[in-house]
Amino acid sequence: MATRTDAPTRREQILKEAARLFAERGFHGVGVDEIGAAVGISGPGLYRHFAGKDAMLAELLVGISGQLLTGAKRRLAEADGVPPEAVLDSLIEGHIDFALDDRPLITLHDRELDRLRDSDRKLVRQLQRQYVELWVEVVRTVYPDLTEPTARSAVHSVFGLLNSTPHLGRPGSLPGRGVTAELLHRMARGAFGAA
């Protein structure tokens, strides 16, 4: 989800490979030696960057929840004077970027959230609730007849739709990023319209 163009740090490389490996084989199916090998360092060398696998998992799941919330807040701040429909489109585009670019994190969240310490899991949930509420406000501006509970249900449903990308097949089997993004966008807007 990052928009930086400079090379990733070693820590970011480790997190990316850990997310990929955890998503492929499960948290307990991956050892620190395998993560280290994926980034060209020894397994014990990972401990210079992280206290252990649990710390990597927490940083991945708390981190992406925080990035989604921060990105949505930024999009809203940049939307001053923009029609509400364009604001909603911007939020949808941001989430689609996440759904297409960070597919392993979706799988990881679905499978491994319960492995986090209670405090980290609560923080993930808190960040997610704030993210949902930003969307609910925008959706209710675009579709003023929706009640708050209906808008919230619609937002969760659209997230389910967009977050289905790990189940769309291998990245190379998709019709192309742009075409897939456009399809997801149309489907998200259609789901909100149907609500």
Tab-separated table of C-alpha atoms in Angstrom:
chain	number	residue	atom	x	y	z
A	1	MET	CA	0.000	0.000	0.000
A	2	ALA	CA	3.018	2.243	0.335
A	3	THR	CA	3.478	4.923	-2.275
A	4	ARG	CA	7.203	5.299	-1.722
A	5	THR	CA	9.429	4.755	-4.702
A	6	ASP	CA	12.734	4.279	-2.866
A	7	ALA	CA	14.098	0.821	-2.140
A	8	PRO	CA	12.529	-1.016	0.803
A	9	THR	CA	14.500	-1.231	4.009
A	10	ARG	CA	15.746	-4.590	5.253
A	11	ARG	CA	12.967	-4.544	7.848
A	12	GLU	CA	10.354	-3.978	5.107
A	13	GLN	CA	11.870	-6.791	3.038
A	14	ILE	CA	11.623	-9.131	6.007
A	15	LEU	CA	8.002	-8.186	6.625
A	16	LYS	CA	7.057	-8.662	2.976
A	17	GLU	CA	8.615	-12.120	2.830
A	18	ALA	CA	7.192	-13.078	6.233
A	19	ALA	CA	3.705	-12.080	5.037
A	20	ARG	CA	4.110	-14.107	1.858
A	21	LEU	CA	5.410	-17.185	3.662
A	22	PHE	CA	2.862	-16.988	6.502
A	23	ALA	CA	0.043	-16.635	3.952
A	24	GLU	CA	1.312	-19.609	1.929
A	25	ARG	CA	2.057	-22.030	4.754
A	26	GLY	CA	0.566	-20.614	7.930
A	27	PHE	CA	2.275	-18.894	10.829
A	28	HIS	CA	3.411	-22.120	12.492
A	29	GLY	CA	4.483	-23.662	9.182
A	30	VAL	CA	7.292	-21.139	8.699
A	31	GLY	CA	10.525	-20.869	10.641
A	32	VAL	CA	12.758	-17.854	11.125
A	33	ASP	CA	15.462	-19.589	9.073
A	34	GLU	CA	13.129	-19.687	6.053
A	35	ILE	CA	12.229	-16.016	6.429
A	36	GLY	CA	15.887	-15.128	6.747
A	37	ALA	CA	16.807	-17.187	3.688
A	38	ALA	CA	14.099	-15.415	1.671
A	39	VAL	CA	15.824	-12.069	2.299
A	40	GLY	CA	19.411	-13.319	2.233
A	41	ILE	CA	20.260	-13.289	5.937
A	42	SER	CA	20.523	-15.977	8.588
A	43	GLY	CA	17.483	-16.820	10.667
A	44	PRO	CA	19.172	-15.593	13.843
A	45	GLY	CA	20.025	-12.384	11.950
A	46	LEU	CA	16.302	-11.592	11.951
A	47	TYR	CA	16.504	-11.007	15.684
A	48	ARG	CA	18.433	-7.797	14.991
A	49	HIS	CA	15.211	-6.501	13.414
A	50	PHE	CA	12.428	-8.307	15.314
A	51	ALA	CA	12.035	-10.009	18.682
A	52	GLY	CA	10.560	-13.033	16.888
A	53	LYS	CA	7.829	-14.269	14.580
A	54	ASP	CA	5.113	-12.979	16.911
A	55	ALA	CA	6.514	-9.467	16.608
A	56	MET	CA	6.547	-9.758	12.802
A	57	LEU	CA	2.931	-10.912	12.743
A	58	ALA	CA	1.859	-8.069	15.045
A	59	GLU	CA	3.684	-5.472	12.984
A	60	LEU	CA	2.144	-6.805	9.784
A	61	LEU	CA	-1.452	-6.854	11.006
A	62	VAL	CA	-1.391	-3.725	13.152
A	63	GLY	CA	0.639	-1.980	10.461
A	64	ILE	CA	-1.754	-2.627	7.578
A	65	SER	CA	-4.772	-1.623	9.662
A	66	GLY	CA	-3.013	1.620	10.551
A	67	GLN	CA	-1.980	2.230	6.941
A	68	LEU	CA	-5.540	1.757	5.678
A	69	LEU	CA	-6.879	4.197	8.265
A	70	THR	CA	-4.148	6.762	7.608
A	71	GLY	CA	-4.668	6.477	3.856
A	72	ALA	CA	-8.427	6.978	4.204
A	73	LYS	CA	-7.929	10.020	6.441
A	74	ARG	CA	-5.492	11.463	3.906
A	75	ARG	CA	-7.942	10.920	1.060
A	76	LEU	CA	-10.686	12.630	3.048
A	77	ALA	CA	-8.431	15.559	3.906
A	78	GLU	CA	-7.508	15.962	0.228
A	79	ALA	CA	-11.177	15.848	-0.769
A	80	ASP	CA	-12.147	19.300	0.469
A	81	GLY	CA	-14.720	20.661	-1.976
A	82	VAL	CA	-14.843	17.405	-3.964
A	83	PRO	CA	-18.272	15.876	-4.686
A	84	PRO	CA	-19.160	13.067	-2.223
A	85	GLU	CA	-19.281	10.497	-5.058
A	86	ALA	CA	-15.666	11.299	-5.921
A	87	VAL	CA	-14.703	10.940	-2.258
A	88	LEU	CA	-16.302	7.495	-2.161
A	89	ASP	CA	-14.549	6.574	-5.409
A	90	SER	CA	-11.250	7.643	-3.861
A	91	LEU	CA	-11.823	5.451	-0.792
A	92	ILE	CA	-12.745	2.527	-3.023
A	93	GLU	CA	-9.609	3.053	-5.141
A	94	GLY	CA	-7.428	3.114	-2.028
A	95	HIS	CA	-8.890	-0.119	-0.734
A	96	ILE	CA	-8.583	-1.755	-4.146
A	97	ASP	CA	-4.890	-0.822	-4.192
A	98	PHE	CA	-4.524	-2.645	-0.871
A	99	ALA	CA	-6.608	-5.614	-2.024
A	100	LEU	CA	-4.561	-6.092	-5.195
A	101	ASP	CA	-1.110	-5.180	-3.890
A	102	ASP	CA	-1.194	-6.737	-0.414
A	103	ARG	CA	-3.072	-9.978	-1.017
A	104	PRO	CA	-0.923	-12.009	1.422
A	105	LEU	CA	-1.913	-9.645	4.243
A	106	ILE	CA	-5.592	-10.356	3.618
A	107	THR	CA	-4.948	-14.090	3.884
A	108	LEU	CA	-2.779	-13.549	6.925
A	109	HIS	CA	-5.462	-11.473	8.640
A	110	ASP	CA	-8.129	-14.079	7.930
A	111	ARG	CA	-6.041	-16.961	9.245
A	112	GLU	CA	-3.779	-15.571	11.925
A	113	LEU	CA	-5.464	-12.624	13.689
A	114	ASP	CA	-6.283	-14.835	16.675
A	115	ARG	CA	-2.573	-15.559	17.163
A	116	LEU	CA	-1.875	-11.955	18.146
A	117	ARG	CA	-1.547	-10.952	21.776
A	118	ASP	CA	-4.824	-9.571	23.121
A	119	SER	CA	-3.494	-6.005	23.151
A	120	ASP	CA	-2.380	-6.192	19.509
A	121	ARG	CA	-5.628	-7.838	18.403
A	122	LYS	CA	-7.639	-5.131	20.185
A	123	LEU	CA	-5.560	-2.451	18.482
A	124	VAL	CA	-6.189	-4.030	15.058
A	125	ARG	CA	-9.929	-4.112	15.776
A	126	GLN	CA	-9.912	-0.520	17.016
A	127	LEU	CA	-8.137	0.709	13.872
A	128	GLN	CA	-10.522	-1.291	11.691
A	129	ARG	CA	-13.592	0.173	13.431
A	130	GLN	CA	-12.281	3.695	12.848
A	131	TYR	CA	-11.664	2.853	9.186
A	132	VAL	CA	-15.192	1.486	8.782
A	133	GLU	CA	-16.726	4.559	10.406
A	134	LEU	CA	-14.941	6.885	7.960
A	135	TRP	CA	-16.496	4.907	5.124
A	136	VAL	CA	-19.938	4.861	6.764
A	137	GLU	CA	-19.959	8.653	6.953
A	138	VAL	CA	-19.053	9.009	3.279
A	139	VAL	CA	-21.503	6.317	2.152
A	140	ARG	CA	-24.321	8.027	4.053
A	141	THR	CA	-23.451	11.316	2.375
A	142	VAL	CA	-23.646	9.697	-1.068
A	143	TYR	CA	-26.716	7.591	-0.183
A	144	PRO	CA	-28.587	9.688	2.412
A	145	ASP	CA	-31.554	7.282	2.596
A	146	LEU	CA	-29.371	4.576	4.136
A	147	THR	CA	-29.642	4.153	7.881
A	148	GLU	CA	-26.386	3.979	9.788
A	149	PRO	CA	-26.669	0.216	10.452
A	150	THR	CA	-27.468	-0.442	6.781
A	151	ALA	CA	-24.550	1.712	5.637
A	152	ARG	CA	-22.233	-0.101	8.048
A	153	SER	CA	-23.431	-3.479	6.772
A	154	ALA	CA	-22.922	-2.298	3.201
A	155	VAL	CA	-19.367	-1.143	3.996
A	156	HIS	CA	-18.516	-4.518	5.547
A	157	SER	CA	-20.039	-6.287	2.541
A	158	VAL	CA	-17.981	-4.211	0.114
A	159	PHE	CA	-14.842	-4.951	2.136
A	160	GLY	CA	-15.684	-8.650	1.829
A	161	LEU	CA	-16.017	-8.239	-1.908
A	162	LEU	CA	-12.784	-6.289	-2.303
A	163	ASN	CA	-10.874	-8.490	0.133
A	164	SER	CA	-11.778	-11.581	-1.890
A	165	THR	CA	-8.755	-10.960	-4.128
A	166	PRO	CA	-6.663	-13.798	-2.630
A	167	HIS	CA	-9.325	-16.147	-3.989
A	168	LEU	CA	-9.255	-14.745	-7.541
A	169	GLY	CA	-6.415	-17.011	-8.555
A	170	ARG	CA	-2.734	-16.429	-8.963
A	171	PRO	CA	-1.675	-12.872	-9.814
A	172	GLY	CA	-0.735	-13.895	-13.361
A	173	SER	CA	-4.156	-15.462	-13.929
A	174	LEU	CA	-6.039	-12.188	-13.416
A	175	PRO	CA	-7.035	-10.193	-16.506
A	176	GLY	CA	-4.526	-7.488	-15.596
A	177	ARG	CA	-4.314	-5.120	-12.670
A	178	GLY	CA	-6.117	-2.235	-14.368
A	179	VAL	CA	-8.982	-4.369	-15.652
A	180	THR	CA	-9.348	-6.110	-12.280
A	181	ALA	CA	-9.290	-2.779	-10.430
A	182	GLU	CA	-11.998	-1.373	-12.704
A	183	LEU	CA	-14.144	-4.473	-12.230
A	184	LEU	CA	-13.791	-4.336	-8.447
A	185	HIS	CA	-14.614	-0.631	-8.478
A	186	ARG	CA	-17.787	-1.149	-10.516
A	187	MET	CA	-18.832	-4.008	-8.272
A	188	ALA	CA	-18.239	-1.961	-5.105
A	189	ARG	CA	-20.267	0.974	-6.409
A	190	GLY	CA	-22.954	-1.435	-7.562
A	191	ALA	CA	-23.121	-3.001	-4.105
A	192	PHE	CA	-23.525	0.402	-2.459
A	193	GLY	CA	-26.173	1.355	-5.004
A	194	ALA	CA	-28.050	-1.879	-4.345
A	195	ALA	CA	-28.110	-1.163	-0.604
